[in-house]
mmCIF file of C-alpha atoms in Angstrom:
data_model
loop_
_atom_site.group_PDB
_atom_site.id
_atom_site.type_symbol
_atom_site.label_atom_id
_atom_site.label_comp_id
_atom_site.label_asym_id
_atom_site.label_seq_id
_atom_site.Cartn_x
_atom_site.Cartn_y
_atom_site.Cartn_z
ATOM 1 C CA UNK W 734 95.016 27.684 -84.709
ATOM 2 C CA UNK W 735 95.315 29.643 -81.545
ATOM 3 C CA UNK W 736 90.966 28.380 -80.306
ATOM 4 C CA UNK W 737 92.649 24.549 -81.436
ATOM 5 C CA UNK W 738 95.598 25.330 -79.012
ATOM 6 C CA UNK W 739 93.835 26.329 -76.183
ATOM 7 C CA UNK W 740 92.103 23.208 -75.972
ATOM 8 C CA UNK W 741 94.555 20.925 -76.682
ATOM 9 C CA UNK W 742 96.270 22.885 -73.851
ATOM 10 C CA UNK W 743 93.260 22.464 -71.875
ATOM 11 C CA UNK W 744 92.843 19.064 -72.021
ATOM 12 C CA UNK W 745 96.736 18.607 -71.301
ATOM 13 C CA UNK W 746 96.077 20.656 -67.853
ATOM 14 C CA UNK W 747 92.942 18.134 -67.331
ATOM 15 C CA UNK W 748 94.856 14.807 -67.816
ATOM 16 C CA UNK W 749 97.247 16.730 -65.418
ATOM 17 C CA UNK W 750 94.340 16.530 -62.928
ATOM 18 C CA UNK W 751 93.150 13.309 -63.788
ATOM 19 C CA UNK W 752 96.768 11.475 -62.501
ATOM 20 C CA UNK W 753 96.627 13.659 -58.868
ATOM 21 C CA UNK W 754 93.176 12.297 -58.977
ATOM 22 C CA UNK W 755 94.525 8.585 -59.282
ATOM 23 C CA UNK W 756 92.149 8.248 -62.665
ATOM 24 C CA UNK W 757 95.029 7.201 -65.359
ATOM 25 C CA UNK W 758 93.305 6.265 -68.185
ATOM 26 C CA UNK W 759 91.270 9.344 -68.385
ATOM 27 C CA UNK W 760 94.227 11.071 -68.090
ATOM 28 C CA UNK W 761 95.647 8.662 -71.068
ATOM 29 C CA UNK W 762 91.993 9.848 -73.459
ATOM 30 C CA UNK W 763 92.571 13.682 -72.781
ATOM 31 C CA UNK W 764 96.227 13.018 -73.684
ATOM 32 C CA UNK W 765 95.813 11.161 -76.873
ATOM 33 C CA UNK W 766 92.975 13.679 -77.670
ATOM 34 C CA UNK W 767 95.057 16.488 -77.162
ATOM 35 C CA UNK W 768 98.099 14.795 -79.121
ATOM 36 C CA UNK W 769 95.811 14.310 -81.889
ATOM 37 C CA UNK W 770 94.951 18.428 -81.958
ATOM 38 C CA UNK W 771 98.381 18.795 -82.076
ATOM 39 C CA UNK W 772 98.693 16.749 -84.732
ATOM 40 C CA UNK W 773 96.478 18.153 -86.870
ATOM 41 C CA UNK W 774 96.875 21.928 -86.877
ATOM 42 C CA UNK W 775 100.751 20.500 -87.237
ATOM 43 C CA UNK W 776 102.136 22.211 -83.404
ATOM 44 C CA UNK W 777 105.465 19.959 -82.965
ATOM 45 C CA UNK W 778 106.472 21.637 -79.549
ATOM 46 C CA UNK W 779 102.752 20.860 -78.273
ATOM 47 C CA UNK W 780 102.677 17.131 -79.999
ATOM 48 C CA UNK W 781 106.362 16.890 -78.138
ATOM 49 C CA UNK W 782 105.338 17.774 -75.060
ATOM 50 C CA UNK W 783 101.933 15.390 -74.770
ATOM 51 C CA UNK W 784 104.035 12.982 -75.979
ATOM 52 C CA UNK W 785 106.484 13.629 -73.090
ATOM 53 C CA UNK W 786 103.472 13.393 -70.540
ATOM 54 C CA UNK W 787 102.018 10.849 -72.038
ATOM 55 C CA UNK W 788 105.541 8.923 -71.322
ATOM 56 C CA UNK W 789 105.721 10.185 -67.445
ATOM 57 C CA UNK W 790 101.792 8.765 -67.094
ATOM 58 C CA UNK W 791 103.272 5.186 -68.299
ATOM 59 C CA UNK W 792 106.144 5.173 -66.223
ATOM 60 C CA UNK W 793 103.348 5.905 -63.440
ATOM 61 C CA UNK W 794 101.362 3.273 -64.644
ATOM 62 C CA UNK W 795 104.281 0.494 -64.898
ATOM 63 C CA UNK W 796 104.682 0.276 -68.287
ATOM 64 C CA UNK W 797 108.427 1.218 -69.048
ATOM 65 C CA UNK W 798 108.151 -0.429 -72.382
ATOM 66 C CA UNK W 799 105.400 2.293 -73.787
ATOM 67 C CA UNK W 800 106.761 5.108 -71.748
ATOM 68 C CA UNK W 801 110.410 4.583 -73.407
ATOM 69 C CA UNK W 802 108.378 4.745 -76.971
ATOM 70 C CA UNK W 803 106.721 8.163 -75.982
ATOM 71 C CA UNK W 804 109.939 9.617 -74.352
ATOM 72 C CA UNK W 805 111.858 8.666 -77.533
ATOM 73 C CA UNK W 806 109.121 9.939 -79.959
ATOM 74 C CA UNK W 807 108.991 13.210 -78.056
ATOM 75 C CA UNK W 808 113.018 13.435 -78.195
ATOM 76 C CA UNK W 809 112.829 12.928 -82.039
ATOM 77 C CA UNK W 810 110.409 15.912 -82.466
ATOM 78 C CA UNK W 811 112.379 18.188 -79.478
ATOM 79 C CA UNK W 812 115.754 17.461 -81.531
ATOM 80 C CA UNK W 813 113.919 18.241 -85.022
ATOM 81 C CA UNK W 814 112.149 21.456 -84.360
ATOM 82 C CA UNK W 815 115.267 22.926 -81.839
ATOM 83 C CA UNK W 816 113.924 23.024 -78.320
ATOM 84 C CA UNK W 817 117.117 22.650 -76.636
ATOM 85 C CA UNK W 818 115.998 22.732 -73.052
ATOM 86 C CA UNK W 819 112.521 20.275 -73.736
ATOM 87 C CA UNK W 820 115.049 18.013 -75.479
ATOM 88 C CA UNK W 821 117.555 18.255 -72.064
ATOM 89 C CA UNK W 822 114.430 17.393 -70.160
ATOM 90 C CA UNK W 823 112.908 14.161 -71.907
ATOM 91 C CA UNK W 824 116.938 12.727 -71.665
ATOM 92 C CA UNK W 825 116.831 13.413 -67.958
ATOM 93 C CA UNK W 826 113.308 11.695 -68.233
ATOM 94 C CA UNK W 827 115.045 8.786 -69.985
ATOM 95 C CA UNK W 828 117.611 8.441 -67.689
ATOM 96 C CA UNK W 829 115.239 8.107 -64.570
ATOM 97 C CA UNK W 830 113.422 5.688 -66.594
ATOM 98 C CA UNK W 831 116.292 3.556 -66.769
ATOM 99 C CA UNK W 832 117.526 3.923 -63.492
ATOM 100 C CA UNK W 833 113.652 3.567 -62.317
ATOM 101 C CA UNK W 834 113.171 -0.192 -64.241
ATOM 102 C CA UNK W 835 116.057 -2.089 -61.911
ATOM 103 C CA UNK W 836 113.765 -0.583 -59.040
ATOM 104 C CA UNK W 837 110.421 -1.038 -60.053
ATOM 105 C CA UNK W 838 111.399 -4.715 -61.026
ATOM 106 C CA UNK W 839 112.469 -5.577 -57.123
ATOM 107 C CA UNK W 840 108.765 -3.873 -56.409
ATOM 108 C CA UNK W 841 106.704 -6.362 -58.415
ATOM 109 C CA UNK W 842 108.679 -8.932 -57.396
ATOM 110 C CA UNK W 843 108.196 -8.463 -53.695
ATOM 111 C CA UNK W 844 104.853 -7.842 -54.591
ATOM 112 C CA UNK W 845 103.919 -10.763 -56.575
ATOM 113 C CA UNK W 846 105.657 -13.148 -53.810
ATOM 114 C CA UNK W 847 103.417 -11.136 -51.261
ATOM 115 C CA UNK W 848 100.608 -12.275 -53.091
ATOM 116 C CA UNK W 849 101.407 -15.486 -54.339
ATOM 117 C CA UNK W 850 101.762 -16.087 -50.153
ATOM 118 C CA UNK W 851 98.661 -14.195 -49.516
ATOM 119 C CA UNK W 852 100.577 -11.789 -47.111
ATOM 120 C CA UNK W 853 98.500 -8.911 -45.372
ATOM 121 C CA UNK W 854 101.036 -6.545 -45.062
ATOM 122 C CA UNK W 855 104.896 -6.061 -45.952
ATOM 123 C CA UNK W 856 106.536 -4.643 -43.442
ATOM 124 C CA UNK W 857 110.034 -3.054 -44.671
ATOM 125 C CA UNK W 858 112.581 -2.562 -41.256
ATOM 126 C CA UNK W 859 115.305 -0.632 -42.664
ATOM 127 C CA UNK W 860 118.845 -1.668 -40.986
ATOM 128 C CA UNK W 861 122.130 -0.313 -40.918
ATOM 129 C CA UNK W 862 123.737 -2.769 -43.345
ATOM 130 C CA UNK W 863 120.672 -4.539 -44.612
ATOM 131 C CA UNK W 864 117.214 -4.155 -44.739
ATOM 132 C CA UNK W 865 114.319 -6.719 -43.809
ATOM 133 C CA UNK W 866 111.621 -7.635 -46.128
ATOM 134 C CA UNK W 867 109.115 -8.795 -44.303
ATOM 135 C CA UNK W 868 105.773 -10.633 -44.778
ATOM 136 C CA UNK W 869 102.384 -11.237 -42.836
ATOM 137 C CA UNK W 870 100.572 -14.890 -42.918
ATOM 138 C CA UNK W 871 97.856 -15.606 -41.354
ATOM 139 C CA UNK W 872 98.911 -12.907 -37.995
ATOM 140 C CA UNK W 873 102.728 -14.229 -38.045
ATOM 141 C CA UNK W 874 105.159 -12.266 -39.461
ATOM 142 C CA UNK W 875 108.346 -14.295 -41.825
ATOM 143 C CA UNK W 876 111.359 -13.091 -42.831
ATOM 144 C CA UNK W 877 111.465 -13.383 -46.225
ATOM 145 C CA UNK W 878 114.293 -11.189 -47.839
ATOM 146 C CA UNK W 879 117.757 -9.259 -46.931
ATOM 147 C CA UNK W 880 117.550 -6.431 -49.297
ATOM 148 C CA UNK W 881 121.190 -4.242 -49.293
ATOM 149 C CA UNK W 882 120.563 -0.796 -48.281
ATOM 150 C CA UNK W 883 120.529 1.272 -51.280
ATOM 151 C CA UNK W 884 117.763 -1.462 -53.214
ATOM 152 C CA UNK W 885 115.795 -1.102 -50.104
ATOM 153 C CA UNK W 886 115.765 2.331 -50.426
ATOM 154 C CA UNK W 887 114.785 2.789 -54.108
ATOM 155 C CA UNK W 888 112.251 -0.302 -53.338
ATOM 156 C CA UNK W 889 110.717 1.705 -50.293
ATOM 157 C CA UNK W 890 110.486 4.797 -51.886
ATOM 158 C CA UNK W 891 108.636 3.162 -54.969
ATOM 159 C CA UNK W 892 106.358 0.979 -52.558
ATOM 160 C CA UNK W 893 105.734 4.684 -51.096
ATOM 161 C CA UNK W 894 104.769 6.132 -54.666
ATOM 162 C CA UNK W 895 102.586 3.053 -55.636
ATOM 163 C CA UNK W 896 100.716 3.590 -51.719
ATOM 164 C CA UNK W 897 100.380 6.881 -52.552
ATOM 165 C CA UNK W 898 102.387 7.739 -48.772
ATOM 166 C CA UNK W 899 104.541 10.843 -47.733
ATOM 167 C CA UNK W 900 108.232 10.090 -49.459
ATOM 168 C CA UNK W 901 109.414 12.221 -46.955
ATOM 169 C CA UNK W 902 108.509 10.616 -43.643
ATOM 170 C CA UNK W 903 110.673 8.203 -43.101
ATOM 171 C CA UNK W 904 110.697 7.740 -38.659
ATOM 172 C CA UNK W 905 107.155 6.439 -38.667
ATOM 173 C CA UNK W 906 105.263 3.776 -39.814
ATOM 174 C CA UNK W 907 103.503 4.512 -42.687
ATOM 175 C CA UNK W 908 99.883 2.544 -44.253
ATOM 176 C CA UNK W 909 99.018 2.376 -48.083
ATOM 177 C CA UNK W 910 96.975 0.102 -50.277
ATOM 178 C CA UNK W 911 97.597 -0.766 -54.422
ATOM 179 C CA UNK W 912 94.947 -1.915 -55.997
ATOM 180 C CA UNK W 913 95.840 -3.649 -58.901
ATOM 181 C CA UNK W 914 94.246 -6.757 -61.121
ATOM 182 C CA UNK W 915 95.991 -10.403 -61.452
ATOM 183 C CA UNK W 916 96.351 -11.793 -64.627
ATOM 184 C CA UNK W 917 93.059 -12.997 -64.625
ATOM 185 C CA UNK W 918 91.413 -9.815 -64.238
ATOM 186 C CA UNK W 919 90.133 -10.214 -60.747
ATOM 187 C CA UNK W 920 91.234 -7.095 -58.683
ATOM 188 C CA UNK W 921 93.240 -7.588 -55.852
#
């Protein structure tokens, strides 16, 4: 049990890599492989806690609907076996989950408009009681949304995470790229 373990464990620390790396579905394989080791030599904490990544590397992905099924399976198994704290944990992962969706949706949707337009770049010109949305055509830049303060700010900082910028710099100007596919599979 203890060899079976150490690779599952391994191949959790690997997937770990994998997301820095930007590589998510790799990260997704090692996971499921190492959920499945779990599984099978019948470790609940371990399967629990893969499960719990597994969740955090959809919600980095987008996809709120499969990480809520992987938080909630890992907060079945925390609550059956005991583990108090890794139970505490997946709630608080949960709850940022929830709060994250309202955020994430005002993302994509400045995002798809962007590229339904075929804007450049989006600048974002935080105000005192508003904030600007801004969009790039062809060299001109158009106004395009008043965002209140606090959705701009939970939009900006998840524009930052997707850009893969500093969250903490916030006086300069800051450049990222998402590269993502349309529905018809081209990549944008």
């Amino acid at each position: 049990i203890g060899y079976h373990q150490g690779v599952a464990n391994l191949l959790g620390n690997m997937a770990r890599l994998d997301v820095d790396k930007g590589d998510v579905d790799k990260a997704i394989q090692r996971y499921e492989k190492a959920l499945e080791i779990h599984r099978g030599i019948g470790y609940r904490s371990g399967e629990a806690r893969q499960l719990n990544d597994m969740g955090n590397v959809y919600l980095t992905k987008g996809d709120l609907d499969k990480a809520l099924d992987y938080y909630r399976k890992a907060l079945e198994i925390h609550r059956e076996v005991g583990n108090r704290p890794s139970e505490v944990a997946t709630m608080a992962a949960l709850a940022t989950l929830r709060s994250t969706a309202g955020d994430l949706e005002h993302a994509l949707r400045l995002l798809h408009d962007a590229l339904a337009q075929r804007a450049s770049d989006i600048p974002l010109e935080p105000r005192r009681e508003r904030a600007n949305a801004r969009f790039r055509i062809d060299g001109i830049l158009h106004s395009v949304y008043q965002l209140p303060t606090p959705v701009a700010m939970a939009v900006t900082s998840r524009l930052k995470i997707l850009g893969r910028m500093d969250l903490a710099e916030k006086r300069r100007p800051q450049d990222g790229r998402v590269k993502s596919r349309t529905p018809a599979g081209s990549e944008i």
